[in-house]
Short mmCIF file of C-alpha atoms in Angstrom, two decimals:
data_model
loop_
_atom_site.label_atom_id
_atom_site.label_comp_id
_atom_site.label_asym_id
_atom_site.label_seq_id
_atom_site.Cartn_x
_atom_site.Cartn_y
_atom_site.Cartn_z
CA MET K 1 29.60 66.83 11.08
CA ASN K 2 27.32 68.63 8.61
CA LEU K 3 27.03 71.45 11.16
CA LEU K 4 30.74 72.18 10.84
CA PRO K 5 31.79 74.93 8.42
CA GLU K 6 33.26 73.85 5.09
CA ASN K 7 36.75 75.18 5.84
CA CYS K 8 36.86 73.22 9.09
CA ILE K 9 35.92 69.99 7.29
CA ALA K 10 38.52 70.74 4.61
CA HIS K 11 41.18 71.19 7.30
CA VAL K 12 40.32 67.79 8.82
CA LEU K 13 40.31 66.08 5.41
CA SER K 14 43.76 67.46 4.62
CA PHE K 15 45.17 65.13 7.30
CA THR K 16 43.74 62.01 5.63
CA THR K 17 44.61 60.52 2.21
CA PRO K 18 43.42 61.20 -1.35
CA ARG K 19 41.46 57.94 -1.24
CA ASP K 20 39.67 58.99 1.96
CA VAL K 21 38.89 62.44 0.57
CA CYS K 22 37.33 61.01 -2.60
CA ARG K 23 35.20 58.65 -0.53
CA SER K 24 34.08 61.41 1.83
CA SER K 25 32.74 63.51 -1.04
CA SER K 26 29.67 61.25 -1.19
CA VAL K 27 28.69 61.96 2.43
CA SER K 28 26.93 65.28 1.81
CA PRO K 29 27.07 68.42 -0.39
CA THR K 30 29.13 70.17 2.30
CA PHE K 31 31.67 67.35 2.32
CA ARG K 32 31.76 67.40 -1.47
CA LEU K 33 32.67 71.08 -1.48
CA ALA K 34 35.29 70.55 1.21
CA ALA K 35 36.72 67.54 -0.64
CA ASP K 36 37.27 69.70 -3.74
CA SER K 37 39.01 72.45 -1.78
CA ASN K 38 42.45 73.58 -2.94
CA VAL K 39 43.50 73.57 0.72
CA VAL K 40 42.98 69.81 0.87
CA TRP K 41 44.75 68.88 -2.36
CA GLU K 42 47.67 71.24 -1.75
CA MET K 43 48.53 69.02 1.24
CA PHE K 44 48.71 65.93 -0.99
CA LEU K 45 51.13 67.43 -3.50
CA PRO K 46 54.84 66.91 -2.75
CA SER K 47 56.59 69.96 -1.32
CA ASP K 48 58.78 70.22 -4.44
CA TYR K 49 55.99 69.78 -6.99
CA ARG K 50 56.73 73.13 -8.65
CA ASP K 51 60.31 72.02 -9.28
CA ILE K 52 59.06 68.69 -10.67
CA ILE K 53 56.65 70.51 -13.00
CA SER K 54 59.54 72.63 -14.29
CA ARG K 55 61.42 69.42 -15.21
CA LEU K 56 58.59 67.93 -17.28
CA CYS K 57 59.37 67.38 -20.95
CA SER K 58 55.86 68.53 -21.90
CA PRO K 59 54.24 71.52 -20.18
CA VAL K 60 51.33 70.85 -17.85
CA ALA K 61 47.96 71.75 -19.31
CA SER K 62 46.14 74.56 -17.56
CA CYS K 63 44.40 73.14 -14.48
CA SER K 64 41.32 74.77 -12.99
CA SER K 65 42.02 73.48 -9.47
CA THR K 66 44.71 71.91 -7.31
CA LYS K 67 42.71 68.67 -7.36
CA GLU K 68 42.89 68.61 -11.16
CA LEU K 69 46.64 69.25 -11.01
CA TYR K 70 47.04 66.39 -8.53
CA PHE K 71 45.34 63.87 -10.79
CA HIS K 72 47.26 65.20 -13.79
CA LEU K 73 50.50 64.38 -11.94
CA CYS K 74 49.21 60.85 -11.30
CA ILE K 75 49.76 60.13 -15.01
CA PRO K 76 53.40 59.11 -15.66
CA ALA K 77 55.23 61.84 -17.58
CA ARG K 78 58.81 62.14 -18.78
CA ILE K 79 61.14 64.49 -16.93
CA ASP K 80 64.82 65.49 -17.12
CA GLU K 81 65.03 65.41 -20.92
CA GLY K 82 63.33 62.02 -21.06
CA LYS K 83 65.78 60.25 -18.76
CA MET K 84 63.02 59.12 -16.40
CA THR K 85 59.31 59.42 -15.71
CA PHE K 86 57.54 60.83 -12.68
CA SER K 87 54.07 60.28 -11.27
CA LEU K 88 52.15 60.31 -8.01
CA GLU K 89 50.59 57.15 -6.63
CA LYS K 90 46.91 58.00 -6.98
CA TYR K 91 45.62 56.81 -3.61
CA SER K 92 48.48 58.01 -1.41
CA GLY K 93 50.19 60.87 -3.23
CA LYS K 94 53.59 59.17 -2.88
CA LYS K 95 56.21 59.76 -5.56
CA CYS K 96 56.93 57.16 -8.24
CA TYR K 97 59.75 57.16 -10.79
CA MET K 98 60.94 55.05 -13.69
CA ILE K 99 64.55 55.24 -14.86
CA SER K 100 64.94 54.69 -18.60
CA ALA K 101 67.12 51.89 -19.95
CA ARG K 102 69.51 54.53 -21.33
CA GLU K 103 70.28 55.64 -17.77
CA LEU K 104 71.15 52.11 -16.62
CA PHE K 105 74.58 50.51 -16.74
CA ILE K 106 74.27 47.41 -18.93
CA THR K 107 77.40 45.37 -19.59
CA TRP K 108 78.22 45.62 -23.32
CA GLY K 109 75.02 47.65 -23.70
CA ASN K 110 76.51 49.74 -26.51
CA GLU K 111 77.84 46.76 -28.44
CA PRO K 112 75.45 46.06 -31.38
CA MET K 113 76.57 42.43 -31.41
CA TYR K 114 74.93 41.93 -28.02
CA TRP K 115 72.27 44.63 -27.55
CA THR K 116 70.06 46.62 -29.94
CA TRP K 117 68.62 50.05 -29.08
CA LYS K 118 65.31 50.79 -30.76
CA SER K 119 62.00 52.61 -30.46
CA ILE K 120 58.75 50.76 -29.89
CA PRO K 121 55.27 52.31 -29.59
CA GLN K 122 54.48 50.51 -26.31
CA SER K 123 57.22 52.35 -24.40
CA ARG K 124 56.93 55.71 -22.69
CA PHE K 125 60.61 56.34 -23.54
CA SER K 126 62.13 57.14 -26.92
CA GLU K 127 64.33 54.03 -26.73
CA VAL K 128 64.37 50.57 -25.19
CA VAL K 129 67.12 47.98 -25.46
CA GLU K 130 66.77 44.40 -26.70
CA LEU K 131 69.17 41.63 -25.83
CA ARG K 132 70.32 39.84 -28.98
CA THR K 133 72.66 37.28 -27.46
CA ILE K 134 75.00 37.29 -24.50
CA CYS K 135 76.45 34.97 -21.89
CA TRP K 136 77.06 37.59 -19.17
CA LEU K 137 73.92 39.50 -18.15
CA GLU K 138 74.56 42.44 -15.84
CA ILE K 139 72.25 45.42 -15.29
CA HIS K 140 72.78 48.16 -12.69
CA GLY K 141 70.88 51.31 -11.79
CA LYS K 142 71.18 54.00 -9.16
CA PHE K 143 68.87 56.62 -7.73
CA SER K 144 68.96 59.38 -5.12
CA ARG K 145 66.82 58.56 -2.10
CA LYS K 146 66.32 62.29 -1.46
CA MET K 147 63.98 62.44 -4.47
CA LEU K 148 61.48 60.04 -2.86
CA SER K 149 58.60 60.65 -0.48
CA PRO K 150 59.77 60.74 3.15
CA GLU K 151 59.12 57.93 5.63
CA THR K 152 57.94 55.57 2.91
CA ASN K 153 58.77 51.98 2.00
CA TYR K 154 59.66 51.45 -1.64
CA ALA K 155 60.42 48.62 -4.07
CA ALA K 156 62.36 48.63 -7.33
CA TYR K 157 61.13 46.69 -10.37
CA LEU K 158 62.83 45.80 -13.65
CA ILE K 159 60.34 46.53 -16.46
CA LEU K 160 60.72 44.10 -19.35
CA LYS K 161 59.25 42.14 -22.23
CA VAL K 162 60.20 38.69 -23.49
CA THR K 163 60.11 38.14 -27.24
CA GLU K 164 58.69 35.05 -28.92
CA ARG K 165 62.21 34.00 -29.92
CA ALA K 166 63.67 34.33 -26.44
CA TYR K 167 66.06 31.64 -25.25
CA GLY K 168 68.22 30.87 -22.23
CA LEU K 169 66.25 33.12 -19.87
CA ASP K 170 64.84 30.23 -17.83
CA THR K 171 68.02 28.17 -17.61
CA LEU K 172 69.30 29.65 -14.36
CA PRO K 173 67.84 32.26 -12.00
CA SER K 174 69.26 35.77 -11.97
CA GLU K 175 70.37 37.43 -8.75
CA THR K 176 68.60 40.69 -7.91
CA SER K 177 69.49 43.18 -5.21
CA VAL K 178 68.72 46.65 -3.87
CA GLU K 179 71.21 48.30 -1.54
CA VAL K 180 71.20 51.65 0.26
CA GLY K 181 73.22 52.55 3.32
CA ASP K 182 73.23 49.51 5.59
CA GLN K 183 70.05 48.11 4.02
CA ARG K 184 70.30 45.26 1.51
CA SER K 185 67.48 43.30 -0.12
CA GLN K 186 68.39 40.30 -2.29
CA PHE K 187 66.40 37.69 -4.23
CA SER K 188 66.70 35.30 -7.16
CA ALA K 189 64.41 35.43 -10.18
CA TYR K 190 63.85 33.81 -13.54
CA LEU K 191 63.41 36.23 -16.43
CA CYS K 192 60.55 34.22 -17.89
CA HIS K 193 58.18 31.55 -16.66
CA CYS K 194 60.02 28.26 -16.47
CA ASP K 195 59.19 24.89 -17.95
CA PHE K 196 61.42 22.65 -15.86
CA ASN K 197 60.52 19.58 -17.95
CA LYS K 198 61.75 21.23 -21.12
CA LYS K 199 65.24 20.18 -22.20
CA SER K 200 66.60 22.95 -24.40
CA PRO K 201 69.87 22.42 -26.33
CA ASP K 202 71.89 24.51 -23.89
CA LYS K 203 70.54 22.52 -20.95
CA LEU K 204 71.39 19.24 -22.66
CA CYS K 205 74.92 20.35 -23.56
CA PHE K 206 75.74 21.65 -20.08
CA LEU K 207 73.33 19.54 -18.05
CA HIS K 208 75.80 18.59 -15.32
CA ARG K 209 76.94 22.19 -14.78
CA PHE K 210 73.37 23.50 -14.63
CA GLU K 211 72.37 20.79 -12.16
CA LEU K 212 75.26 21.80 -9.90
CA LEU K 213 74.41 25.49 -10.11
CA ASN K 214 70.68 24.94 -9.66
CA GLY K 215 71.42 22.70 -6.70
CA ARG K 216 72.85 25.70 -4.86
CA VAL K 217 69.57 27.63 -5.15
CA ASP K 218 66.93 24.88 -5.21
CA ASP K 219 65.81 25.71 -1.68
CA GLU K 220 65.26 29.37 -2.52
CA GLU K 221 62.04 30.90 -3.71
CA HIS K 222 62.52 32.15 -7.27
CA ARG K 223 60.54 35.10 -8.54
CA VAL K 224 59.11 35.26 -12.05
CA PRO K 225 57.84 38.21 -14.11
CA CYS K 226 54.36 39.55 -13.37
CA CYS K 227 52.13 41.12 -16.01
CA ARG K 228 51.33 44.82 -15.73
CA GLY K 229 48.36 46.76 -17.00
CA ASP K 230 50.47 48.62 -19.59
CA GLY K 231 51.48 45.55 -21.61
CA TRP K 232 54.88 45.13 -19.93
CA MET K 233 56.07 42.71 -17.26
CA GLU K 234 58.02 43.39 -14.08
CA ILE K 235 60.31 41.61 -11.65
CA GLU K 236 60.84 42.98 -8.17
CA LEU K 237 64.54 43.61 -7.56
CA GLY K 238 64.23 44.39 -3.85
CA ARG K 239 62.84 46.75 -1.22
CA PHE K 240 64.13 49.65 0.84
CA ALA K 241 62.99 52.57 2.98
CA SER K 242 63.24 56.20 1.90
CA HIS K 243 64.63 57.11 5.33
CA GLY K 244 67.84 56.04 7.04
CA ASP K 245 71.57 56.26 6.40
CA GLY K 246 72.90 56.69 2.88
CA ASP K 247 71.44 58.48 -0.12
CA GLU K 248 72.31 56.44 -3.21
CA VAL K 249 70.03 53.49 -3.95
CA LYS K 250 71.88 50.79 -5.92
CA MET K 251 69.80 48.27 -7.90
CA SER K 252 71.02 45.32 -9.92
CA LEU K 253 70.17 42.14 -11.80
CA LEU K 254 72.91 39.65 -12.67
CA GLU K 255 73.12 36.23 -14.30
CA VAL K 256 76.82 35.52 -14.69
CA ASN K 257 77.16 31.95 -13.43
CA GLY K 258 75.99 29.77 -16.30
CA TYR K 259 78.00 31.23 -19.19
CA HIS K 260 75.24 30.03 -21.51
CA LEU K 261 73.80 32.19 -24.28
CA LYS K 262 70.54 34.01 -23.71
CA GLY K 263 68.54 36.49 -25.75
CA GLY K 264 65.12 37.95 -26.50
CA LEU K 265 64.87 40.23 -23.45
CA ILE K 266 63.63 43.83 -23.88
CA ILE K 267 64.37 46.31 -21.08
CA GLU K 268 62.37 49.52 -20.67
CA GLY K 269 63.84 50.61 -17.34
CA ILE K 270 63.63 50.30 -13.57
CA GLU K 271 60.54 51.56 -11.75
CA ILE K 272 60.63 52.73 -8.13
CA ARG K 273 57.26 52.92 -6.40
CA PRO K 274 55.89 52.76 -2.83
CA THR K 275 54.80 49.51 -1.24
CA ASP K 276 52.83 51.15 1.60
#
């Protein structure tokens, strides 16, 4: 392979993945030069990357190479006046997005009695929303499938935090779903890790009702939040493919069966990223 010209090696590498290209750079000096070629990294950028760059809230710093630009776009950045973030998945070059809480439909989300909008330093958005107290939890989001990488499997995740004073989030599981075209993915999930031996006041007051409702879902596998590297937690809402019939991806989380009070949930947004 070392006898091949650099441009030939670069052409071959452009049909692999960013991960493979980075690994190949250690093979030889010729491979290292080919792996840094603009021809290679241009293939890993999405076809509409110039349009995406024009939508960034902060201008892209001057990049000396296409490879440098690629890795710059792997860092989540706000686009569309801060309504969402965009990034590339580092090892595949697939598109990732996060929709801010402000762009979600949250029942009574603008009622200060139930929800509080505020800024916190841990968020990439200017605002997050904190649940004060509510009995009817309903969160919906939507997204255009055309904005995603083609022929790719994706999952949607609710990005959240649970405060120290949270309550009622482990009483009953929430129903999550992702729907697009004729595809539908549905699960149940608790919004915090459950202590099933704990008898909170709401469980004691409505014990019979909760036992009946929980009895309907006892045989299901309930998801719980997973910790992320950025200090937040996430719950998978469902999965879908970027190809097929229908364009609008509909995502939701609902807990409307128990009618018990719950609070202490902070929502940053919904993240959409590839599972491949």
